[in-house]
């Protein structure tokens, strides 16, 4: 498999889920015309991440009013379009769930089948997302692209800030990690993504909202995870969008990435897991005690 092309749909949301549906479908059609194998949306596309802060507001009801089912008409429309276009689509939504909604990405393969459902594990409990139900695990799937099969996983926005997220996906076999996002992508957050790609030897595709969406600034990115080429160091960044709305196509050289993973020293090549038990310990000590932490 020579390459995997991921379209980053750096789009401004519309005024309603219905309008977001239509704009999203149009964006997917444009991505297909550009040659994409996968179309990736920013975080919580169904409502444009349009939730008020919980501080002083009845946010739990706001979440529930805007949540939609993962098997409802919105999601099914993208599954049907994926089959029509013969292209995978990773669409995001505020998902109906009990006891409270989830921040979710659904990956439909080119046959229109939902092959991966991932809910954000590291919800932003210091802010509005504390009212959401966190996801319970990280998942990967074998994605049939028509040109070959790629092992794909997903994480969402704040998940990026925990090395364990991408590490677990790598250990489960992920070659490409899809990352829906909704926050300002500045040098530190971009550095986190660069590090996650480098240390795990995985490709990472991140789609953010453009400038004009509150608290967002575009800069959707793709890192191919290959720190060396012909024995020379290189930047793993293969695409960085600007701030404007648009669709940006990242081309991951899969054959080269797989050869690199088979010989380089990162990922799971030289780890010593028997020494890492502290990583799964539940105890927390100052200065990291937070009253709003949810175990």
GROMACS .gro file of C-alpha atoms in nm:
model
  295
    1UNK     CA    1   0.000   0.000   0.000
    2UNK     CA    2   0.178   0.307  -0.125
    3UNK     CA    3  -0.020   0.573   0.057
    4UNK     CA    4  -0.321   0.658   0.269
    5UNK     CA    5  -0.485   0.993   0.200
    6UNK     CA    6  -0.674   1.154   0.490
    7UNK     CA    7  -0.884   1.465   0.427
    8UNK     CA    8  -0.896   1.702   0.724
    9UNK     CA    9  -1.233   1.878   0.710
   10UNK     CA   10  -1.137   2.204   0.882
   11UNK     CA   11  -1.488   2.348   0.854
   12UNK     CA   12  -1.694   2.604   1.043
   13UNK     CA   13  -2.013   2.453   1.186
   14UNK     CA   14  -2.353   2.578   1.075
   15UNK     CA   15  -2.650   2.688   1.284
   16UNK     CA   16  -2.816   2.351   1.343
   17UNK     CA   17  -2.747   1.977   1.332
   18UNK     CA   18  -2.947   1.959   1.009
   19UNK     CA   19  -2.727   2.225   0.850
   20UNK     CA   20  -2.415   2.057   0.988
   21UNK     CA   21  -2.532   1.734   0.830
   22UNK     CA   22  -2.566   1.892   0.488
   23UNK     CA   23  -2.239   2.082   0.513
   24UNK     CA   24  -2.065   1.769   0.633
   25UNK     CA   25  -2.197   1.558   0.348
   26UNK     CA   26  -2.085   1.824   0.100
   27UNK     CA   27  -1.742   1.832   0.263
   28UNK     CA   28  -1.710   1.455   0.226
   29UNK     CA   29  -1.796   1.475  -0.143
   30UNK     CA   30  -1.524   1.736  -0.191
   31UNK     CA   31  -1.278   1.518   0.001
   32UNK     CA   32  -1.354   1.225  -0.230
   33UNK     CA   33  -1.297   1.447  -0.535
   34UNK     CA   34  -0.956   1.534  -0.390
   35UNK     CA   35  -0.866   1.164  -0.373
   36UNK     CA   36  -0.921   1.098  -0.001
   37UNK     CA   37  -0.938   0.749   0.146
   38UNK     CA   38  -1.070   0.884   0.478
   39UNK     CA   39  -1.258   1.206   0.560
   40UNK     CA   40  -1.203   1.328   0.919
   41UNK     CA   41  -1.421   1.582   1.101
   42UNK     CA   42  -1.336   1.811   1.395
   43UNK     CA   43  -1.463   1.724   1.741
   44UNK     CA   44  -1.839   1.696   1.802
   45UNK     CA   45  -1.942   1.805   1.451
   46UNK     CA   46  -2.313   1.731   1.506
   47UNK     CA   47  -2.351   2.048   1.716
   48UNK     CA   48  -2.026   2.228   1.636
   49UNK     CA   49  -1.916   2.182   1.996
   50UNK     CA   50  -2.175   2.448   2.076
   51UNK     CA   51  -2.223   2.384   2.447
   52UNK     CA   52  -2.224   2.658   2.715
   53UNK     CA   53  -1.979   2.629   3.002
   54UNK     CA   54  -2.116   2.453   3.306
   55UNK     CA   55  -2.007   2.736   3.535
   56UNK     CA   56  -2.331   2.881   3.672
   57UNK     CA   57  -2.549   2.721   3.402
   58UNK     CA   58  -2.764   2.406   3.391
   59UNK     CA   59  -2.526   2.244   3.144
   60UNK     CA   60  -2.636   1.882   3.197
   61UNK     CA   61  -2.972   1.963   3.037
   62UNK     CA   62  -2.802   2.150   2.754
   63UNK     CA   63  -2.592   1.842   2.678
   64UNK     CA   64  -2.892   1.611   2.679
   65UNK     CA   65  -3.102   1.837   2.459
   66UNK     CA   66  -2.836   1.842   2.188
   67UNK     CA   67  -2.729   1.475   2.203
   68UNK     CA   68  -2.824   1.244   1.917
   69UNK     CA   69  -2.811   0.862   1.885
   70UNK     CA   70  -2.508   0.692   1.733
   71UNK     CA   71  -2.741   0.488   1.513
   72UNK     CA   72  -2.975   0.775   1.424
   73UNK     CA   73  -3.042   0.955   1.098
   74UNK     CA   74  -2.739   1.187   1.130
   75UNK     CA   75  -2.493   0.900   1.165
   76UNK     CA   76  -2.668   0.678   0.910
   77UNK     CA   77  -2.642   0.952   0.649
   78UNK     CA   78  -2.264   0.942   0.672
   79UNK     CA   79  -2.260   0.563   0.658
   80UNK     CA   80  -2.471   0.572   0.343
   81UNK     CA   81  -2.247   0.836   0.188
   82UNK     CA   82  -1.934   0.637   0.275
   83UNK     CA   83  -2.075   0.344   0.078
   84UNK     CA   84  -2.179   0.571  -0.211
   85UNK     CA   85  -1.837   0.738  -0.232
   86UNK     CA   86  -1.636   0.422  -0.159
   87UNK     CA   87  -1.451   0.627   0.105
   88UNK     CA   88  -1.419   0.594   0.483
   89UNK     CA   89  -1.570   0.873   0.695
   90UNK     CA   90  -1.484   0.952   1.058
   91UNK     CA   91  -1.773   1.169   1.178
   92UNK     CA   92  -1.815   1.311   1.527
   93UNK     CA   93  -2.117   1.377   1.742
   94UNK     CA   94  -2.253   1.445   2.088
   95UNK     CA   95  -2.390   1.096   2.143
   96UNK     CA   96  -2.701   1.008   2.343
   97UNK     CA   97  -2.588   0.788   2.630
   98UNK     CA   98  -2.675   0.706   2.989
   99UNK     CA   99  -2.636   0.852   3.244
  100UNK     CA  100  -2.515   1.145   3.030
  101UNK     CA  101  -2.403   1.201   2.668
  102UNK     CA  102  -2.063   1.109   2.526
  103UNK     CA  103  -1.816   1.288   2.298
  104UNK     CA  104  -1.788   1.030   2.019
  105UNK     CA  105  -1.632   0.956   1.681
  106UNK     CA  106  -1.779   0.695   1.445
  107UNK     CA  107  -1.567   0.548   1.167
  108UNK     CA  108  -1.760   0.416   0.868
  109UNK     CA  109  -1.561   0.211   0.617
  110UNK     CA  110  -1.598   0.241   0.241
  111UNK     CA  111  -1.877  -0.019   0.253
  112UNK     CA  112  -2.079   0.200   0.490
  113UNK     CA  113  -2.021  -0.021   0.795
  114UNK     CA  114  -1.949   0.130   1.135
  115UNK     CA  115  -1.616  -0.037   1.215
  116UNK     CA  116  -1.512   0.176   1.514
  117UNK     CA  117  -1.696   0.372   1.782
  118UNK     CA  118  -1.477   0.563   2.023
  119UNK     CA  119  -1.592   0.791   2.307
  120UNK     CA  120  -1.345   1.042   2.453
  121UNK     CA  121  -1.174   0.888   2.756
  122UNK     CA  122  -1.006   1.201   2.892
  123UNK     CA  123  -1.303   1.435   2.914
  124UNK     CA  124  -1.215   1.790   3.017
  125UNK     CA  125  -1.345   1.758   3.373
  126UNK     CA  126  -1.198   2.094   3.470
  127UNK     CA  127  -1.452   2.256   3.235
  128UNK     CA  128  -1.780   2.187   3.059
  129UNK     CA  129  -1.713   1.821   2.974
  130UNK     CA  130  -1.731   1.710   3.338
  131UNK     CA  131  -2.101   1.642   3.277
  132UNK     CA  132  -2.027   1.389   3.000
  133UNK     CA  133  -1.983   1.014   3.030
  134UNK     CA  134  -1.619   0.926   2.955
  135UNK     CA  135  -1.527   0.643   2.724
  136UNK     CA  136  -1.401   0.320   2.876
  137UNK     CA  137  -1.121   0.208   2.644
  138UNK     CA  138  -0.921   0.275   2.328
  139UNK     CA  139  -0.998   0.078   2.013
  140UNK     CA  140  -0.842  -0.008   1.680
  141UNK     CA  141  -0.984  -0.159   1.363
  142UNK     CA  142  -0.859  -0.302   1.035
  143UNK     CA  143  -0.983  -0.054   0.776
  144UNK     CA  144  -1.028  -0.181   0.421
  145UNK     CA  145  -0.939   0.112   0.195
  146UNK     CA  146  -0.967  -0.067  -0.139
  147UNK     CA  147  -0.592  -0.024  -0.183
  148UNK     CA  148  -0.507  -0.232   0.122
  149UNK     CA  149  -0.585  -0.263   0.492
  150UNK     CA  150  -0.469  -0.012   0.752
  151UNK     CA  151  -0.488  -0.055   1.129
  152UNK     CA  152  -0.663   0.261   1.252
  153UNK     CA  153  -0.733   0.395   1.601
  154UNK     CA  154  -0.879   0.717   1.740
  155UNK     CA  155  -0.839   0.960   2.025
  156UNK     CA  156  -1.011   1.296   2.078
  157UNK     CA  157  -0.856   1.634   2.163
  158UNK     CA  158  -0.757   1.624   2.536
  159UNK     CA  159  -0.664   1.255   2.496
  160UNK     CA  160  -0.360   1.387   2.311
  161UNK     CA  161  -0.218   1.529   2.633
  162UNK     CA  162  -0.177   1.184   2.788
  163UNK     CA  163   0.101   0.974   2.635
  164UNK     CA  164  -0.086   0.662   2.743
  165UNK     CA  165  -0.362   0.723   2.486
  166UNK     CA  166  -0.145   0.691   2.178
  167UNK     CA  167   0.076   0.432   2.348
  168UNK     CA  168  -0.214   0.195   2.407
  169UNK     CA  169  -0.333   0.242   2.050
  170UNK     CA  170   0.017   0.161   1.925
  171UNK     CA  171   0.031  -0.149   2.145
  172UNK     CA  172  -0.302  -0.258   1.996
  173UNK     CA  173  -0.149  -0.230   1.650
  174UNK     CA  174  -0.255   0.115   1.531
  175UNK     CA  175  -0.061   0.247   1.234
  176UNK     CA  176  -0.271   0.563   1.192
  177UNK     CA  177  -0.446   0.755   1.471
  178UNK     CA  178  -0.737   0.987   1.386
  179UNK     CA  179  -0.778   1.284   1.620
  180UNK     CA  180  -1.089   1.506   1.606
  181UNK     CA  181  -1.013   1.833   1.787
  182UNK     CA  182  -1.168   2.158   1.914
  183UNK     CA  183  -0.916   2.390   2.082
  184UNK     CA  184  -0.640   2.640   2.000
  185UNK     CA  185  -0.360   2.447   1.832
  186UNK     CA  186  -0.050   2.631   1.948
  187UNK     CA  187   0.312   2.519   1.963
  188UNK     CA  188   0.278   2.312   2.280
  189UNK     CA  189  -0.022   2.111   2.162
  190UNK     CA  190   0.139   2.063   1.822
  191UNK     CA  191   0.450   1.943   2.003
  192UNK     CA  192   0.242   1.685   2.188
  193UNK     CA  193   0.113   1.543   1.861
  194UNK     CA  194   0.462   1.544   1.714
  195UNK     CA  195   0.586   1.355   2.021
  196UNK     CA  196   0.301   1.100   2.011
  197UNK     CA  197   0.380   1.024   1.645
  198UNK     CA  198   0.757   1.009   1.703
  199UNK     CA  199   0.760   0.790   2.013
  200UNK     CA  200   0.509   0.538   1.876
  201UNK     CA  201   0.612   0.543   1.509
  202UNK     CA  202   0.251   0.604   1.404
  203UNK     CA  203   0.084   0.847   1.169
  204UNK     CA  204  -0.140   1.101   1.342
  205UNK     CA  205  -0.405   1.304   1.161
  206UNK     CA  206  -0.572   1.584   1.360
  207UNK     CA  207  -0.869   1.790   1.240
  208UNK     CA  208  -0.953   2.116   1.419
  209UNK     CA  209  -1.213   2.386   1.364
  210UNK     CA  210  -1.087   2.694   1.176
  211UNK     CA  211  -1.054   3.047   1.304
  212UNK     CA  212  -1.403   3.188   1.357
  213UNK     CA  213  -1.508   2.901   1.580
  214UNK     CA  214  -1.477   3.008   1.947
  215UNK     CA  215  -1.153   2.894   2.109
  216UNK     CA  216  -1.024   2.739   1.785
  217UNK     CA  217  -0.768   2.850   1.527
  218UNK     CA  218  -0.734   2.583   1.261
  219UNK     CA  219  -0.384   2.438   1.221
  220UNK     CA  220  -0.509   2.087   1.153
  221UNK     CA  221  -0.203   1.867   1.116
  222UNK     CA  222  -0.064   1.535   1.002
  223UNK     CA  223   0.254   1.372   1.134
  224UNK     CA  224   0.387   1.057   0.968
  225UNK     CA  225   0.590   0.938   1.268
  226UNK     CA  226   0.913   0.883   1.075
  227UNK     CA  227   1.193   1.074   1.249
  228UNK     CA  228   1.460   0.959   1.003
  229UNK     CA  229   1.481   0.914   0.629
  230UNK     CA  230   1.797   0.778   0.469
  231UNK     CA  231   1.953   0.790   0.816
  232UNK     CA  232   1.902   1.167   0.837
  233UNK     CA  233   1.678   1.332   1.099
  234UNK     CA  234   1.365   1.503   0.970
  235UNK     CA  235   1.046   1.667   1.093
  236UNK     CA  236   0.758   1.420   1.103
  237UNK     CA  237   0.514   1.698   1.008
  238UNK     CA  238   0.374   1.635   0.660
  239UNK     CA  239   0.086   1.885   0.666
  240UNK     CA  240  -0.016   2.188   0.870
  241UNK     CA  241  -0.322   2.385   0.765
  242UNK     CA  242  -0.350   2.756   0.822
  243UNK     CA  243  -0.630   2.920   1.018
  244UNK     CA  244  -0.885   2.943   0.737
  245UNK     CA  245  -1.173   2.711   0.662
  246UNK     CA  246  -1.086   2.445   0.408
  247UNK     CA  247  -1.028   2.079   0.330
  248UNK     CA  248  -0.666   1.969   0.355
  249UNK     CA  249  -0.531   1.639   0.222
  250UNK     CA  250  -0.259   1.453   0.413
  251UNK     CA  251  -0.077   1.174   0.229
  252UNK     CA  252   0.073   0.908   0.458
  253UNK     CA  253   0.339   0.691   0.283
  254UNK     CA  254   0.226   0.358   0.428
  255UNK     CA  255   0.486   0.127   0.272
  256UNK     CA  256   0.765   0.353   0.390
  257UNK     CA  257   0.610   0.390   0.736
  258UNK     CA  258   0.575   0.014   0.773
  259UNK     CA  259   0.936  -0.044   0.671
  260UNK     CA  260   1.045   0.223   0.919
  261UNK     CA  261   0.842   0.062   1.199
  262UNK     CA  262   1.001  -0.274   1.125
  263UNK     CA  263   1.357  -0.153   1.185
  264UNK     CA  264   1.362   0.153   1.413
  265UNK     CA  265   1.408   0.164   1.790
  266UNK     CA  266   1.089   0.335   1.911
  267UNK     CA  267   0.735   0.204   1.967
  268UNK     CA  268   0.736  -0.130   2.142
  269UNK     CA  269   1.082  -0.241   2.025
  270UNK     CA  270   1.281  -0.187   2.347
  271UNK     CA  271   1.026  -0.122   2.619
  272UNK     CA  272   1.047  -0.283   2.968
  273UNK     CA  273   0.683  -0.307   3.082
  274UNK     CA  274   0.769  -0.497   3.400
  275UNK     CA  275   0.916  -0.171   3.534
  276UNK     CA  276   0.612   0.043   3.456
  277UNK     CA  277   0.360  -0.075   3.717
  278UNK     CA  278   0.347   0.271   3.874
  279UNK     CA  279   0.184   0.398   3.555
  280UNK     CA  280  -0.135   0.212   3.641
  281UNK     CA  281  -0.138   0.296   4.013
  282UNK     CA  282  -0.448   0.487   4.125
  283UNK     CA  283  -0.282   0.700   4.393
  284UNK     CA  284  -0.218   1.070   4.329
  285UNK     CA  285   0.002   1.295   4.537
  286UNK     CA  286   0.043   1.674   4.562
  287UNK     CA  287   0.083   1.887   4.359
  288UNK     CA  288  -0.156   1.691   4.134
  289UNK     CA  289  -0.464   1.674   4.357
  290UNK     CA  290  -0.773   1.822   4.188
  291UNK     CA  291  -1.115   1.841   4.352
  292UNK     CA  292  -1.295   1.792   4.018
  293UNK     CA  293  -1.101   1.476   3.923
  294UNK     CA  294  -1.324   1.181   3.832
  295UNK     CA  295  -1.171   0.833   3.874
   0.00000   0.00000   0.00000
